[in-house]
Coordinates of C-alpha atoms in Angstrom, one line a residue:
Chain A
X1 CA 0.0 0.1 0.0
X2 CA 1.6 3.1 -1.0
X3 CA 0.3 6.4 0.0
X4 CA 0.9 9.7 -2.2
X5 CA 0.8 13.1 -0.3
X6 CA -1.2 14.5 -3.2
X7 CA -3.9 12.1 -2.6
X8 CA -4.5 12.9 1.2
X9 CA -7.7 14.5 2.2
X10 CA -8.1 18.1 3.0
X11 CA -9.7 17.3 6.2
X12 CA -8.2 18.7 9.2
X13 CA -8.1 17.7 12.9
X14 CA -6.3 20.7 14.0
X15 CA -7.8 24.1 12.9
X16 CA -5.5 27.0 12.4
X17 CA -4.8 29.3 15.4
X18 CA -4.5 26.5 18.1
X19 CA -2.9 27.4 21.3
X20 CA 0.0 25.1 20.8
X21 CA 3.7 26.5 20.4
X22 CA 4.7 27.4 17.0
X23 CA 6.3 24.2 15.4
X24 CA 4.5 21.9 17.9
X25 CA 5.2 18.2 16.8
X26 CA 1.8 17.1 18.4
X27 CA 0.1 19.3 16.1
X28 CA 1.8 18.0 13.1
X29 CA 1.2 14.4 14.2
X30 CA -2.2 14.9 14.8
X31 CA -2.9 16.7 11.5
X32 CA -1.3 13.5 9.7
X33 CA -3.4 11.1 11.9
X34 CA -6.4 12.9 10.8
X35 CA -5.6 12.6 7.3
X36 CA -5.5 8.7 7.9
X37 CA -8.6 8.2 10.4
X38 CA -10.9 10.7 8.6
X39 CA -13.8 12.4 10.1
X40 CA -15.6 9.5 11.9
X41 CA -13.7 9.4 15.0
X42 CA -13.7 10.2 18.7
X43 CA -10.5 11.3 20.3
X44 CA -9.8 10.9 24.1
X45 CA -7.1 13.2 25.7
X46 CA -5.3 13.0 29.0
X47 CA -3.7 16.0 30.4
X48 CA -0.8 17.1 28.0
X49 CA 0.3 19.7 25.5
X50 CA -2.5 18.7 23.2
X51 CA -5.0 19.6 26.0
X52 CA -3.4 22.7 26.5
X53 CA -3.6 23.4 22.9
X54 CA -7.4 23.2 22.7
X55 CA -7.7 26.9 23.8
X56 CA -9.8 28.4 26.3
X57 CA -13.6 27.6 26.7
X58 CA -16.0 27.7 24.7
X59 CA -13.5 27.4 21.8
X60 CA -11.7 24.2 20.5
X61 CA -9.1 24.1 18.0
X62 CA -10.0 20.2 17.2
X63 CA -12.5 19.6 14.6
X64 CA -13.8 16.1 15.9
X65 CA -15.3 15.0 19.3
X66 CA -12.6 15.3 22.0
X67 CA -13.0 14.0 25.5
X68 CA -10.7 15.3 28.3
X69 CA -10.2 12.5 30.7
X70 CA -8.0 12.2 33.9
X71 CA -4.4 11.4 33.7
X72 CA -4.1 7.8 34.7
X73 CA -7.4 6.8 32.9
X74 CA -6.4 6.8 28.9
X75 CA -6.8 3.1 28.9
X76 CA -9.9 2.7 31.0
X77 CA -12.0 5.6 29.4
X78 CA -11.3 4.7 25.8
X79 CA -12.2 0.8 26.8
X80 CA -15.3 1.8 28.4
X81 CA -16.3 4.1 25.3
X82 CA -15.7 1.4 22.8
X83 CA -17.7 -1.1 25.1
X84 CA -20.6 1.4 25.3
X85 CA -20.5 2.0 21.6
X86 CA -20.3 -1.9 21.0
X87 CA -23.6 -2.3 23.2
X88 CA -25.4 0.5 21.3
X89 CA -24.9 -1.1 18.1
X90 CA -25.7 -4.4 19.4
X91 CA -29.0 -3.1 20.5
X92 CA -29.6 -1.3 17.3
X93 CA -29.5 2.2 18.8
X94 CA -26.7 3.1 16.6
X95 CA -26.4 2.4 12.8
X96 CA -23.7 2.7 10.2
X97 CA -20.0 2.7 10.5
X98 CA -18.5 2.6 14.2
X99 CA -16.4 5.4 14.7
X100 CA -12.6 5.1 15.4
X101 CA -11.7 5.6 19.0
X102 CA -8.4 6.7 19.8
X103 CA -6.3 8.1 22.8
X104 CA -3.9 11.1 22.1
X105 CA -1.5 10.9 25.1
X106 CA 1.9 12.1 25.7
X107 CA 4.8 9.9 27.3
X108 CA 3.7 11.0 30.7
X109 CA 0.0 9.5 30.1
X110 CA 1.4 6.4 28.5
X111 CA 4.9 5.6 30.0
X112 CA 4.3 6.6 33.7
X113 CA 0.8 7.8 35.2
X114 CA -1.1 6.2 32.4
X115 CA 0.5 2.6 32.0
X116 CA -1.6 0.6 34.3
X117 CA -4.9 1.6 32.5
X118 CA -3.3 0.9 29.0
X119 CA -1.6 -2.3 30.1
X120 CA -5.0 -3.5 31.3
X121 CA -6.9 -2.5 28.1
X122 CA -4.1 -4.2 26.0
X123 CA -4.6 -7.5 27.9
X124 CA -8.3 -7.4 27.4
X125 CA -7.7 -6.4 23.9
X126 CA -10.2 -3.5 23.8
X127 CA -11.0 -2.1 20.5
X128 CA -9.2 1.3 20.2
X129 CA -5.9 2.9 19.1
X130 CA -3.6 4.3 21.8
X131 CA -1.4 6.9 20.3
X132 CA 1.7 8.1 22.4
X133 CA 3.4 11.4 20.9
X134 CA 6.5 10.8 22.5
X135 CA 8.4 14.3 23.3
X136 CA 10.7 12.5 26.0
X137 CA 9.5 14.6 29.1
X138 CA 6.6 16.4 30.6
X139 CA 6.9 19.4 28.3
X140 CA 3.4 20.8 29.3
X141 CA 4.3 21.3 32.8
X142 CA 8.0 22.6 32.2
X143 CA 10.1 19.6 31.1
X144 CA 10.3 17.5 34.0
X145 CA 12.0 14.0 33.4
X146 CA 9.7 11.0 32.3
X147 CA 10.2 7.3 32.0
X148 CA 10.8 8.1 28.3
X149 CA 13.5 10.6 28.9
X150 CA 16.7 9.2 27.4
X151 CA 19.8 8.8 29.5
X152 CA 22.2 11.7 29.8
X153 CA 19.4 14.3 28.9
X154 CA 19.0 17.4 31.0
X155 CA 15.5 18.3 32.1
X156 CA 14.4 20.5 35.0
X157 CA 14.5 17.8 37.4
X158 CA 17.6 16.2 36.2
X159 CA 19.8 19.2 35.5
X160 CA 23.0 17.3 35.4
X161 CA 21.5 14.8 33.0
X162 CA 19.3 11.8 33.5
X163 CA 21.1 8.7 35.1
X164 CA 19.1 5.9 34.1
X165 CA 17.7 4.5 30.7
X166 CA 14.5 5.1 29.3
X167 CA 11.9 2.3 29.1
X168 CA 11.2 0.6 25.8
X169 CA 7.7 0.8 25.8
X170 CA 6.7 -0.1 22.4
X171 CA 8.4 -3.4 23.1
X172 CA 6.3 -3.8 26.5
X173 CA 3.3 -3.3 24.5
X174 CA 4.1 -5.7 21.8
X175 CA 4.7 -8.5 24.5
X176 CA 1.0 -7.8 25.7
X177 CA 0.4 -9.8 22.5
X178 CA -1.8 -7.4 20.9
X179 CA -2.9 -7.2 17.3
X180 CA -0.8 -4.2 16.3
X181 CA 2.2 -2.2 17.5
X182 CA 4.2 0.3 15.7
X183 CA 6.5 3.1 16.1
X184 CA 6.6 6.2 13.6
X185 CA 8.2 9.3 13.1
X186 CA 7.3 12.9 11.8
X187 CA 9.8 12.9 9.3
X188 CA 8.4 9.8 7.6
X189 CA 4.9 10.9 7.0
X190 CA 4.0 8.2 4.5
X191 CA 5.2 5.6 6.9
X192 CA 3.3 7.1 9.7
X193 CA -0.2 7.4 7.6
X194 CA 0.3 3.9 6.4
X195 CA 0.5 2.5 9.8
X196 CA -2.4 4.6 11.3
X197 CA -4.6 3.3 8.3
X198 CA -3.5 -0.3 8.9
X199 CA -4.4 0.1 12.7
X200 CA -7.9 1.6 11.8
X201 CA -8.8 -1.6 9.9
X202 CA -7.7 -4.1 12.7
X203 CA -10.2 -4.8 15.5
X204 CA -8.7 -4.9 19.0
X205 CA -5.9 -3.0 20.8
X206 CA -3.5 -1.0 18.5
X207 CA -0.5 1.0 19.9
X208 CA 1.2 3.5 17.8
X209 CA 4.2 5.6 19.3
X210 CA 5.1 8.8 17.4
X211 CA 8.6 10.4 18.0
X212 CA 7.9 14.0 18.9
X213 CA 10.9 16.5 19.3
X214 CA 9.6 19.2 21.5
X215 CA 11.8 22.3 20.7
X216 CA 10.9 24.2 23.8
X217 CA 12.0 21.4 26.0
X218 CA 14.9 20.0 23.9
X219 CA 16.1 23.6 23.3
X220 CA 16.7 23.6 19.6
X221 CA 15.2 26.2 16.9
X222 CA 11.5 25.6 16.1
X223 CA 12.3 25.2 12.5
X224 CA 14.3 21.9 13.1
X225 CA 11.4 20.0 14.7
X226 CA 11.2 17.8 11.6
X227 CA 14.9 17.7 11.2
X228 CA 15.5 16.5 14.6
X229 CA 13.0 13.8 14.0
X230 CA 14.8 12.5 10.9
X231 CA 18.2 12.7 12.5
X232 CA 16.7 10.6 15.5
X233 CA 15.9 7.9 13.0
X234 CA 19.1 8.2 11.0
X235 CA 21.2 8.1 14.0
X236 CA 19.4 4.9 15.5
X237 CA 18.2 6.8 18.5
X238 CA 14.6 6.1 17.5
X239 CA 13.7 3.0 15.6
X240 CA 11.0 2.5 13.1
X241 CA 9.2 -0.9 13.2
X242 CA 5.7 -2.6 13.2
X243 CA 4.3 -5.7 14.5
X244 CA 1.1 -7.3 13.3
X245 CA 0.1 -10.1 15.7
X246 CA 3.6 -10.3 17.4
X247 CA 5.5 -10.7 14.0
X248 CA 8.1 -7.8 13.9
X249 CA 8.9 -5.9 10.6
X250 CA 11.7 -3.4 10.7
X251 CA 10.8 -0.3 8.5
X252 CA 13.2 1.7 6.4
X253 CA 15.5 3.4 7.3
X254 CA 15.9 1.2 10.4
X255 CA 16.0 -1.9 8.7
X256 CA 18.9 -0.8 6.4
X257 CA 20.7 0.3 9.5
X258 CA 20.2 -2.9 11.3
X259 CA 21.4 -4.7 8.0
X260 CA 24.5 -2.4 8.0
X261 CA 23.7 -1.4 4.5
X262 CA 23.8 2.3 5.6
X263 CA 25.8 4.0 8.2
X264 CA 24.1 5.6 10.8
X265 CA 24.3 9.5 11.0
X266 CA 26.7 10.7 13.5
X267 CA 25.2 10.9 16.8
X268 CA 27.1 14.2 17.7
X269 CA 25.0 16.0 14.8
X270 CA 21.8 14.9 16.6
X271 CA 22.6 15.6 20.1
X272 CA 24.9 18.6 19.5
X273 CA 22.1 20.5 18.2
X274 CA 20.1 20.0 21.2
X275 CA 20.4 22.3 24.4
X276 CA 19.3 19.5 26.7
X277 CA 22.7 17.8 26.1
X278 CA 24.7 20.9 26.3
X279 CA 26.2 19.9 29.5
X280 CA 28.2 17.1 27.4
X281 CA 30.0 19.7 25.3
X282 CA 32.5 20.6 28.0
X283 CA 32.4 17.6 30.0
X284 CA 35.7 15.8 30.6
X285 CA 33.8 12.5 30.0
X286 CA 32.4 13.5 26.6
X287 CA 34.0 11.0 24.5
X288 CA 33.4 8.2 27.0
X289 CA 29.6 9.2 27.2
X290 CA 29.3 9.3 23.4
X291 CA 30.8 5.8 23.1
X292 CA 28.3 4.8 25.6
X293 CA 25.3 6.3 23.8
X294 CA 26.5 4.6 20.5
X295 CA 26.9 1.3 22.2
X296 CA 23.4 1.5 23.6
X297 CA 22.2 2.2 20.2
X298 CA 24.0 -0.6 18.5
X299 CA 22.4 -2.9 21.4
X300 CA 18.8 -1.8 20.6
X301 CA 19.2 -2.2 16.9
X302 CA 20.6 -5.6 17.4
X303 CA 17.8 -6.5 20.0
X304 CA 15.1 -5.3 17.7
X305 CA 16.6 -7.1 14.6
X306 CA 16.8 -10.3 16.6
X307 CA 13.4 -9.9 17.8
X308 CA 12.1 -9.5 14.1
X309 CA 13.7 -13.0 13.6
X310 CA 11.0 -14.6 15.9
Chain B
X1 CA -21.5 30.3 17.4
X2 CA -23.3 30.7 20.7
X3 CA -20.8 32.1 23.2
X4 CA -22.9 31.1 26.4
X5 CA -21.5 28.0 28.0
X6 CA -23.8 25.9 30.0
X7 CA -22.2 22.7 29.7
X8 CA -18.3 22.7 29.7
X9 CA -18.5 22.0 26.0
X10 CA -16.3 23.8 23.3
X11 CA -16.9 24.3 19.7
X12 CA -14.4 23.8 16.9
X13 CA -13.5 27.3 15.7
X14 CA -10.5 28.7 13.9
X15 CA -8.2 30.9 16.0
X16 CA -9.3 28.9 19.3
X17 CA -5.8 30.3 20.7
X18 CA -6.5 33.8 19.4
X19 CA -5.1 35.5 16.3
X20 CA -1.9 33.5 16.6
X21 CA -0.3 35.4 13.6
X22 CA 0.7 38.0 16.3
X23 CA 3.2 35.7 17.9
X24 CA 5.5 35.7 14.6
X25 CA 9.0 37.1 14.4
X26 CA 9.7 36.0 10.9
X27 CA 7.2 35.1 8.3
X28 CA 7.2 32.6 5.5
X29 CA 7.4 33.9 1.9
X30 CA 6.7 31.6 -0.7
X31 CA 8.2 31.8 -4.4
X32 CA 5.6 29.7 -6.6
X33 CA 8.0 29.7 -9.3
X34 CA 10.6 27.6 -7.5
X35 CA 7.6 25.4 -6.0
X36 CA 7.4 21.8 -7.4
X37 CA 4.2 21.2 -5.6
X38 CA 5.5 18.2 -3.4
X39 CA 3.1 19.7 -0.7
X40 CA 5.7 18.8 1.9
X41 CA 4.9 22.3 3.6
X42 CA 1.2 21.5 3.6
X43 CA 1.7 18.5 5.5
X44 CA 4.5 19.5 8.1
X45 CA 2.5 23.0 8.7
X46 CA 1.5 22.5 12.5
X47 CA -1.2 24.9 11.9
X48 CA -2.5 23.8 8.7
X49 CA -2.0 27.4 7.5
X50 CA -0.8 26.6 4.0
X51 CA -3.5 25.8 1.4
X52 CA -3.3 22.4 -0.5
X53 CA -4.1 23.7 -4.0
X54 CA -2.6 27.3 -4.1
X55 CA 0.2 27.0 -1.3
X56 CA -1.4 30.3 -0.1
X57 CA -0.2 31.2 3.7
X58 CA -2.8 32.1 6.2
X59 CA -0.9 34.8 7.9
X60 CA -3.8 35.7 10.5
X61 CA -2.8 32.3 12.4
X62 CA 0.7 31.4 10.9
X63 CA 3.1 31.3 14.2
X64 CA 6.4 31.7 12.0
X65 CA 7.7 28.4 13.4
X66 CA 9.8 28.1 10.2
X67 CA 9.4 24.2 9.6
X68 CA 7.9 24.9 6.0
X69 CA 11.0 26.9 5.0
X70 CA 13.4 24.2 6.6
X71 CA 11.7 21.3 4.9
X72 CA 11.2 22.7 1.5
X73 CA 13.4 20.6 -0.8
X74 CA 13.3 23.4 -3.6
X75 CA 14.2 26.2 -1.0
X76 CA 11.0 28.0 -2.4
X77 CA 10.2 29.4 1.1
X78 CA 12.2 31.9 3.0
X79 CA 11.8 33.2 6.4
X80 CA 11.6 37.2 6.5
X81 CA 12.0 39.0 9.6
X82 CA 8.8 40.9 10.4
X83 CA 8.6 44.4 10.6
X84 CA 8.3 46.2 14.0
X85 CA 4.6 46.2 14.6

């Protein structure tokens, strides 16, 4: 299934003049998701930048029905909505195509605070898509560290750099044995839209994580949002893969990196542009730390390539 | 649109965050002669401010993030510093 940008619909999820920062990756990702899912959809949001972007009552920048639910409840709320709709269709109170139900949560609402609800919904195989737009910190409240913050990255609560590794949540979701899990990146829009369309047609729990570089939190110019997404993939810091019913397939260019057909982009090019790694620039252990980061990237690549063999 | 709120229910409207064009410090200017019509600017614009058919830019809401200029493969969009308001 190949996707042409020219054939995408005009329909927008995010209307111009939202309250999001200029260059917000969540708004870009949500516009792309909207072009894949279409108008017949219901979105649930946990507290995040995407909620702050809605704007003050009684105005909303989103053109589809949106429910704001509490932080820990993304999984439970979407599951309840999906079951309620199923019941109404069964009784004949609703007819026509069932709307696509999806969560739009940040990494805080997925990795940390929302995890138990999502894990339970995945285990029950409830019928909705959970999107995590991963900006690697609690950006909405001022860039505190989250479970998705990579090691050595400085945040307001880890001013000298985070000391522990991030979780590999897409892999955790995969091992819940759900029908569909995928990772995506803003810089590869056709790949992202293809994955969302595929998830729409599968019944059961779907998990899609979109890497979303946040320029205010990571401290780089707003115009480089997409460039930073691309560098994350090209350096191997963010891996693109999808798994239907547990069978992992690496997507290009991650598959080429894993097969060593292309060389990864220099890691310094990626982290050197981000203010959150600025403390590394004049650190006496700079070389050691860079080598450790590269080693970790190779480990993750090798691990996912081996997981794809299963 | 009825501005009175009885339920905490919002209605979709352009400019929910206000006239966000006033946030801009640099504005994108497109040279349609250089444009190849790849539509990457339209797809990457966080605001959806660029028209799909004519690549017209909605300056009332464009926040001037500069992603369109950075991603244009033909360098048809340049960011021009805004005059003092």
